[in-house]
Amino acid sequence: MSGETRMIHFSLMDAYRLGIGYIRRRFQRTAINVTSIALANSFLTSLALSDRFYQTYSAIEGGTLGIDAYQYWLVAVALIVSVVGITNAMLISVYERTREIGTMKCIGALDQHIVMLFLVEAVIQGATGGLIGYFLGVLAALASVGFTTGFDIIFKVGSLDLAMFLVGTTMMSIILSIVASLYPAWRASKLPPVEALRYEL
């Protein structure tokens, strides 16, 4: 019976509203996360799209233009740094919101509700950073390839390729953001309600 009294209705839309509210209140920290994701994604998009442009140019004009393999290792490092940064920022967020989490659990929020809240925030940040990073990466690729081979080659790559890059890199940003937030979300969900309410920053 006690388990039934603790149950509350907590939908994905509720988590979205709470997540947006927190993002607005902690805009500076959110901006750091989004910037981290955007920079890593722009680097990846720029290299991948430049490589696609160079392949198209080589097929038309001949030659072996392309991206050096070591540059993709730099992308991997950037992605790892981004994940570590997001995890650290989310852990700080857990400490800052300890009393808020305790209050939610005392009025009936379950562990999965807390996890959902943090993961929804991760999706919002990942999608925002992914989209910003994509467009920055496209601009960087256009500038790099345009000055190297001429801007005509840009129009030889189809819009479907660009759309696939957009979907792929944005989804990757969302997944990375979720992965980076899993441990902080689990940590937040395990906070004892009574102790959380006593917590002072």
PDB file of C-alpha atoms in Angstrom:
ATOM      1  CA  MET A   1       0.000   0.000   0.000  1.00  0.00           C
ATOM      2  CA  SER A   2       2.838   2.369   0.862  1.00  0.00           C
ATOM      3  CA  GLY A   3       4.354   1.660  -2.538  1.00  0.00           C
ATOM      4  CA  GLU A   4       1.099   2.713  -4.199  1.00  0.00           C
ATOM      5  CA  THR A   5       0.947   6.000  -2.293  1.00  0.00           C
ATOM      6  CA  ARG A   6       4.422   6.927  -3.509  1.00  0.00           C
ATOM      7  CA  MET A   7       3.525   6.476  -7.166  1.00  0.00           C
ATOM      8  CA  ILE A   8       2.915   9.712  -9.060  1.00  0.00           C
ATOM      9  CA  HIS A   9       2.181  10.437 -12.685  1.00  0.00           C
ATOM     10  CA  PHE A  10       5.398  11.635 -14.313  1.00  0.00           C
ATOM     11  CA  SER A  11       5.346  11.716 -18.102  1.00  0.00           C
ATOM     12  CA  LEU A  12       8.060  12.421 -20.632  1.00  0.00           C
ATOM     13  CA  MET A  13       6.487  15.849 -21.162  1.00  0.00           C
ATOM     14  CA  ASP A  14       6.794  16.573 -17.434  1.00  0.00           C
ATOM     15  CA  ALA A  15      10.480  15.665 -17.604  1.00  0.00           C
ATOM     16  CA  TYR A  16      10.853  17.911 -20.650  1.00  0.00           C
ATOM     17  CA  ARG A  17       9.269  20.895 -18.864  1.00  0.00           C
ATOM     18  CA  LEU A  18      11.412  20.404 -15.768  1.00  0.00           C
ATOM     19  CA  GLY A  19      14.507  19.970 -17.920  1.00  0.00           C
ATOM     20  CA  ILE A  20      13.834  23.172 -19.857  1.00  0.00           C
ATOM     21  CA  GLY A  21      13.251  25.000 -16.573  1.00  0.00           C
ATOM     22  CA  TYR A  22      16.584  23.843 -15.176  1.00  0.00           C
ATOM     23  CA  ILE A  23      18.404  24.723 -18.406  1.00  0.00           C
ATOM     24  CA  ARG A  24      17.036  28.271 -18.172  1.00  0.00           C
ATOM     25  CA  ARG A  25      18.042  28.613 -14.518  1.00  0.00           C
ATOM     26  CA  ARG A  26      21.535  27.212 -15.100  1.00  0.00           C
ATOM     27  CA  PHE A  27      22.070  28.648 -18.557  1.00  0.00           C
ATOM     28  CA  GLN A  28      25.804  29.214 -18.148  1.00  0.00           C
ATOM     29  CA  ARG A  29      26.566  25.585 -17.271  1.00  0.00           C
ATOM     30  CA  THR A  30      24.242  24.363 -20.012  1.00  0.00           C
ATOM     31  CA  ALA A  31      26.002  26.647 -22.491  1.00  0.00           C
ATOM     32  CA  ILE A  32      29.345  25.067 -21.574  1.00  0.00           C
ATOM     33  CA  ASN A  33      27.952  21.580 -22.244  1.00  0.00           C
ATOM     34  CA  VAL A  34      26.357  22.626 -25.527  1.00  0.00           C
ATOM     35  CA  THR A  35      29.550  24.394 -26.629  1.00  0.00           C
ATOM     36  CA  SER A  36      31.611  21.301 -25.850  1.00  0.00           C
ATOM     37  CA  ILE A  37      29.296  19.118 -27.925  1.00  0.00           C
ATOM     38  CA  ALA A  38      29.112  21.685 -30.735  1.00  0.00           C
ATOM     39  CA  LEU A  39      32.890  22.015 -31.055  1.00  0.00           C
ATOM     40  CA  ALA A  40      33.456  18.255 -31.165  1.00  0.00           C
ATOM     41  CA  ASN A  41      30.635  17.783 -33.670  1.00  0.00           C
ATOM     42  CA  SER A  42      31.773  20.676 -35.861  1.00  0.00           C
ATOM     43  CA  PHE A  43      35.265  19.159 -36.016  1.00  0.00           C
ATOM     44  CA  LEU A  44      33.846  15.779 -37.058  1.00  0.00           C
ATOM     45  CA  THR A  45      31.397  17.286 -39.566  1.00  0.00           C
ATOM     46  CA  SER A  46      34.093  19.459 -41.105  1.00  0.00           C
ATOM     47  CA  LEU A  47      36.460  16.529 -41.650  1.00  0.00           C
ATOM     48  CA  ALA A  48      33.819  14.069 -42.864  1.00  0.00           C
ATOM     49  CA  LEU A  49      32.209  16.554 -45.238  1.00  0.00           C
ATOM     50  CA  SER A  50      35.577  17.785 -46.524  1.00  0.00           C
ATOM     51  CA  ASP A  51      36.515  14.173 -47.253  1.00  0.00           C
ATOM     52  CA  ARG A  52      33.259  13.752 -49.185  1.00  0.00           C
ATOM     53  CA  PHE A  53      33.979  16.886 -51.207  1.00  0.00           C
ATOM     54  CA  TYR A  54      37.528  15.699 -51.933  1.00  0.00           C
ATOM     55  CA  GLN A  55      36.279  12.282 -53.055  1.00  0.00           C
ATOM     56  CA  THR A  56      33.860  13.943 -55.446  1.00  0.00           C
ATOM     57  CA  TYR A  57      36.598  16.237 -56.759  1.00  0.00           C
ATOM     58  CA  SER A  58      39.015  13.316 -57.249  1.00  0.00           C
ATOM     59  CA  ALA A  59      36.371  11.313 -59.122  1.00  0.00           C
ATOM     60  CA  ILE A  60      35.759  14.213 -61.511  1.00  0.00           C
ATOM     61  CA  GLU A  61      39.204  15.750 -61.893  1.00  0.00           C
ATOM     62  CA  GLY A  62      41.454  12.840 -60.918  1.00  0.00           C
ATOM     63  CA  GLY A  63      43.987  12.886 -58.107  1.00  0.00           C
ATOM     64  CA  THR A  64      44.019  11.612 -54.538  1.00  0.00           C
ATOM     65  CA  LEU A  65      42.879  14.493 -52.381  1.00  0.00           C
ATOM     66  CA  GLY A  66      41.560  13.475 -48.967  1.00  0.00           C
ATOM     67  CA  ILE A  67      41.757  13.805 -45.206  1.00  0.00           C
ATOM     68  CA  ASP A  68      44.747  12.392 -43.323  1.00  0.00           C
ATOM     69  CA  ALA A  69      43.923   9.525 -40.952  1.00  0.00           C
ATOM     70  CA  TYR A  70      45.538  11.243 -37.968  1.00  0.00           C
ATOM     71  CA  GLN A  71      42.916  13.993 -38.141  1.00  0.00           C
ATOM     72  CA  TYR A  72      40.204  11.491 -37.287  1.00  0.00           C
ATOM     73  CA  TRP A  73      42.212  10.535 -34.200  1.00  0.00           C
ATOM     74  CA  LEU A  74      42.017  14.187 -33.208  1.00  0.00           C
ATOM     75  CA  VAL A  75      38.237  13.975 -33.585  1.00  0.00           C
ATOM     76  CA  ALA A  76      38.185  10.921 -31.295  1.00  0.00           C
ATOM     77  CA  VAL A  77      40.159  12.847 -28.669  1.00  0.00           C
ATOM     78  CA  ALA A  78      37.766  15.800 -28.980  1.00  0.00           C
ATOM     79  CA  LEU A  79      34.764  13.497 -28.489  1.00  0.00           C
ATOM     80  CA  ILE A  80      36.312  11.877 -25.408  1.00  0.00           C
ATOM     81  CA  VAL A  81      37.080  15.284 -23.901  1.00  0.00           C
ATOM     82  CA  SER A  82      33.492  16.330 -24.622  1.00  0.00           C
ATOM     83  CA  VAL A  83      32.072  13.248 -22.858  1.00  0.00           C
ATOM     84  CA  VAL A  84      34.300  13.785 -19.807  1.00  0.00           C
ATOM     85  CA  GLY A  85      33.295  17.451 -19.656  1.00  0.00           C
ATOM     86  CA  ILE A  86      29.577  16.655 -19.848  1.00  0.00           C
ATOM     87  CA  THR A  87      29.866  13.969 -17.155  1.00  0.00           C
ATOM     88  CA  ASN A  88      31.677  16.372 -14.846  1.00  0.00           C
ATOM     89  CA  ALA A  89      29.128  19.143 -15.437  1.00  0.00           C
ATOM     90  CA  MET A  90      26.231  16.749 -14.819  1.00  0.00           C
ATOM     91  CA  LEU A  91      27.783  15.530 -11.557  1.00  0.00           C
ATOM     92  CA  ILE A  92      28.080  19.140 -10.399  1.00  0.00           C
ATOM     93  CA  SER A  93      24.433  19.580 -11.395  1.00  0.00           C
ATOM     94  CA  VAL A  94      23.488  16.631  -9.158  1.00  0.00           C
ATOM     95  CA  TYR A  95      25.170  18.276  -6.161  1.00  0.00           C
ATOM     96  CA  GLU A  96      23.526  21.626  -6.892  1.00  0.00           C
ATOM     97  CA  ARG A  97      20.086  20.039  -7.139  1.00  0.00           C
ATOM     98  CA  THR A  98      20.347  17.671  -4.189  1.00  0.00           C
ATOM     99  CA  ARG A  99      17.586  19.401  -2.199  1.00  0.00           C
ATOM    100  CA  GLU A 100      15.391  19.668  -5.294  1.00  0.00           C
ATOM    101  CA  ILE A 101      15.816  15.938  -5.956  1.00  0.00           C
ATOM    102  CA  GLY A 102      15.069  15.176  -2.301  1.00  0.00           C
ATOM    103  CA  THR A 103      11.869  17.221  -2.476  1.00  0.00           C
ATOM    104  CA  MET A 104      10.763  15.426  -5.644  1.00  0.00           C
ATOM    105  CA  LYS A 105      11.382  12.015  -4.077  1.00  0.00           C
ATOM    106  CA  CYS A 106       9.535  12.982  -0.892  1.00  0.00           C
ATOM    107  CA  ILE A 107       6.409  13.903  -2.859  1.00  0.00           C
ATOM    108  CA  GLY A 108       6.476  10.618  -4.755  1.00  0.00           C
ATOM    109  CA  ALA A 109       9.030  10.752  -7.588  1.00  0.00           C
ATOM    110  CA  LEU A 110      10.648   7.367  -8.165  1.00  0.00           C
ATOM    111  CA  ASP A 111      14.225   6.607  -9.169  1.00  0.00           C
ATOM    112  CA  GLN A 112      13.261   6.195 -12.825  1.00  0.00           C
ATOM    113  CA  HIS A 113      11.637   9.644 -12.806  1.00  0.00           C
ATOM    114  CA  ILE A 114      14.903  11.244 -11.691  1.00  0.00           C
ATOM    115  CA  VAL A 115      16.862   9.292 -14.308  1.00  0.00           C
ATOM    116  CA  MET A 116      14.351  10.326 -16.980  1.00  0.00           C
ATOM    117  CA  LEU A 117      14.707  13.979 -15.991  1.00  0.00           C
ATOM    118  CA  PHE A 118      18.488  13.969 -16.379  1.00  0.00           C
ATOM    119  CA  LEU A 119      18.412  11.999 -19.630  1.00  0.00           C
ATOM    120  CA  VAL A 120      15.843  14.359 -21.158  1.00  0.00           C
ATOM    121  CA  GLU A 121      18.154  17.257 -20.312  1.00  0.00           C
ATOM    122  CA  ALA A 122      21.004  15.319 -21.946  1.00  0.00           C
ATOM    123  CA  VAL A 123      18.955  14.825 -25.130  1.00  0.00           C
ATOM    124  CA  ILE A 124      18.091  18.537 -25.295  1.00  0.00           C
ATOM    125  CA  GLN A 125      21.724  19.547 -24.835  1.00  0.00           C
ATOM    126  CA  GLY A 126      22.980  16.897 -27.258  1.00  0.00           C
ATOM    127  CA  ALA A 127      20.511  17.858 -29.983  1.00  0.00           C
ATOM    128  CA  THR A 128      21.215  21.583 -29.587  1.00  0.00           C
ATOM    129  CA  GLY A 129      24.980  21.113 -29.588  1.00  0.00           C
ATOM    130  CA  GLY A 130      24.754  18.659 -32.472  1.00  0.00           C
ATOM    131  CA  LEU A 131      22.785  21.040 -34.694  1.00  0.00           C
ATOM    132  CA  ILE A 132      25.018  24.015 -33.921  1.00  0.00           C
ATOM    133  CA  GLY A 133      28.121  21.891 -34.480  1.00  0.00           C
ATOM    134  CA  TYR A 134      26.806  20.571 -37.772  1.00  0.00           C
ATOM    135  CA  PHE A 135      26.256  23.998 -39.282  1.00  0.00           C
ATOM    136  CA  LEU A 136      29.616  25.259 -38.005  1.00  0.00           C
ATOM    137  CA  GLY A 137      31.248  22.160 -39.494  1.00  0.00           C
ATOM    138  CA  VAL A 138      29.538  22.686 -42.840  1.00  0.00           C
ATOM    139  CA  LEU A 139      30.790  26.280 -42.986  1.00  0.00           C
ATOM    140  CA  ALA A 140      34.323  25.167 -42.091  1.00  0.00           C
ATOM    141  CA  ALA A 141      34.256  22.419 -44.732  1.00  0.00           C
ATOM    142  CA  LEU A 142      32.933  24.781 -47.408  1.00  0.00           C
ATOM    143  CA  ALA A 143      35.664  27.305 -46.661  1.00  0.00           C
ATOM    144  CA  SER A 144      38.448  24.714 -46.534  1.00  0.00           C
ATOM    145  CA  VAL A 145      37.473  22.822 -49.677  1.00  0.00           C
ATOM    146  CA  GLY A 146      36.413  25.915 -51.578  1.00  0.00           C
ATOM    147  CA  PHE A 147      39.791  27.599 -51.227  1.00  0.00           C
ATOM    148  CA  THR A 148      41.616  24.356 -52.062  1.00  0.00           C
ATOM    149  CA  THR A 149      39.715  23.083 -55.100  1.00  0.00           C
ATOM    150  CA  GLY A 150      37.423  25.950 -56.024  1.00  0.00           C
ATOM    151  CA  PHE A 151      33.873  26.514 -54.857  1.00  0.00           C
ATOM    152  CA  ASP A 152      32.297  24.810 -57.886  1.00  0.00           C
ATOM    153  CA  ILE A 153      32.851  21.369 -56.366  1.00  0.00           C
ATOM    154  CA  ILE A 154      30.524  22.253 -53.494  1.00  0.00           C
ATOM    155  CA  PHE A 155      27.515  22.102 -55.823  1.00  0.00           C
ATOM    156  CA  LYS A 156      28.473  18.619 -57.042  1.00  0.00           C
ATOM    157  CA  VAL A 157      27.585  17.035 -53.674  1.00  0.00           C
ATOM    158  CA  GLY A 158      23.891  16.205 -53.375  1.00  0.00           C
ATOM    159  CA  SER A 159      21.545  17.546 -50.721  1.00  0.00           C
ATOM    160  CA  LEU A 160      20.839  13.945 -49.644  1.00  0.00           C
ATOM    161  CA  ASP A 161      24.468  13.600 -48.544  1.00  0.00           C
ATOM    162  CA  LEU A 162      24.194  16.782 -46.490  1.00  0.00           C
ATOM    163  CA  ALA A 163      20.946  15.570 -44.916  1.00  0.00           C
ATOM    164  CA  MET A 164      22.552  12.234 -44.015  1.00  0.00           C
ATOM    165  CA  PHE A 165      25.482  14.051 -42.386  1.00  0.00           C
ATOM    166  CA  LEU A 166      23.016  16.215 -40.445  1.00  0.00           C
ATOM    167  CA  VAL A 167      21.042  13.241 -39.106  1.00  0.00           C
ATOM    168  CA  GLY A 168      24.140  11.137 -38.423  1.00  0.00           C
ATOM    169  CA  THR A 169      26.189  13.731 -36.564  1.00  0.00           C
ATOM    170  CA  THR A 170      23.217  15.045 -34.576  1.00  0.00           C
ATOM    171  CA  MET A 171      22.241  11.529 -33.479  1.00  0.00           C
ATOM    172  CA  MET A 172      25.843  10.865 -32.500  1.00  0.00           C
ATOM    173  CA  SER A 173      25.852  14.027 -30.368  1.00  0.00           C
ATOM    174  CA  ILE A 174      22.642  12.965 -28.630  1.00  0.00           C
ATOM    175  CA  ILE A 175      23.984   9.463 -27.942  1.00  0.00           C
ATOM    176  CA  LEU A 176      27.273  10.820 -26.568  1.00  0.00           C
ATOM    177  CA  SER A 177      25.390  13.242 -24.331  1.00  0.00           C
ATOM    178  CA  ILE A 178      23.174  10.429 -23.009  1.00  0.00           C
ATOM    179  CA  VAL A 179      26.168   8.142 -22.379  1.00  0.00           C
ATOM    180  CA  ALA A 180      27.964  10.945 -20.531  1.00  0.00           C
ATOM    181  CA  SER A 181      24.874  11.535 -18.371  1.00  0.00           C
ATOM    182  CA  LEU A 182      24.114   7.920 -17.414  1.00  0.00           C
ATOM    183  CA  TYR A 183      26.291   7.799 -14.307  1.00  0.00           C
ATOM    184  CA  PRO A 184      25.238  11.256 -12.984  1.00  0.00           C
ATOM    185  CA  ALA A 185      21.579  10.326 -13.593  1.00  0.00           C
ATOM    186  CA  TRP A 186      21.983   7.038 -11.714  1.00  0.00           C
ATOM    187  CA  ARG A 187      23.815   8.853  -8.905  1.00  0.00           C
ATOM    188  CA  ALA A 188      20.996  11.385  -8.609  1.00  0.00           C
ATOM    189  CA  SER A 189      18.331   8.672  -8.534  1.00  0.00           C
ATOM    190  CA  LYS A 190      20.000   6.955  -5.573  1.00  0.00           C
ATOM    191  CA  LEU A 191      20.054  10.007  -3.290  1.00  0.00           C
ATOM    192  CA  PRO A 192      18.181   9.242  -0.016  1.00  0.00           C
ATOM    193  CA  PRO A 193      15.274  11.739   0.174  1.00  0.00           C
ATOM    194  CA  VAL A 194      15.651  12.701   3.848  1.00  0.00           C
ATOM    195  CA  GLU A 195      19.418  13.209   3.627  1.00  0.00           C
ATOM    196  CA  ALA A 196      18.991  15.149   0.382  1.00  0.00           C
ATOM    197  CA  LEU A 197      16.597  17.576   2.073  1.00  0.00           C
ATOM    198  CA  ARG A 198      19.180  18.259   4.778  1.00  0.00           C
ATOM    199  CA  TYR A 199      21.922  18.885   2.242  1.00  0.00           C
ATOM    200  CA  GLU A 200      23.453  22.376   2.148  1.00  0.00           C
ATOM    201  CA  LEU A 201      25.703  23.650  -0.656  1.00  0.00           C
TER     202      LEU A 201
END
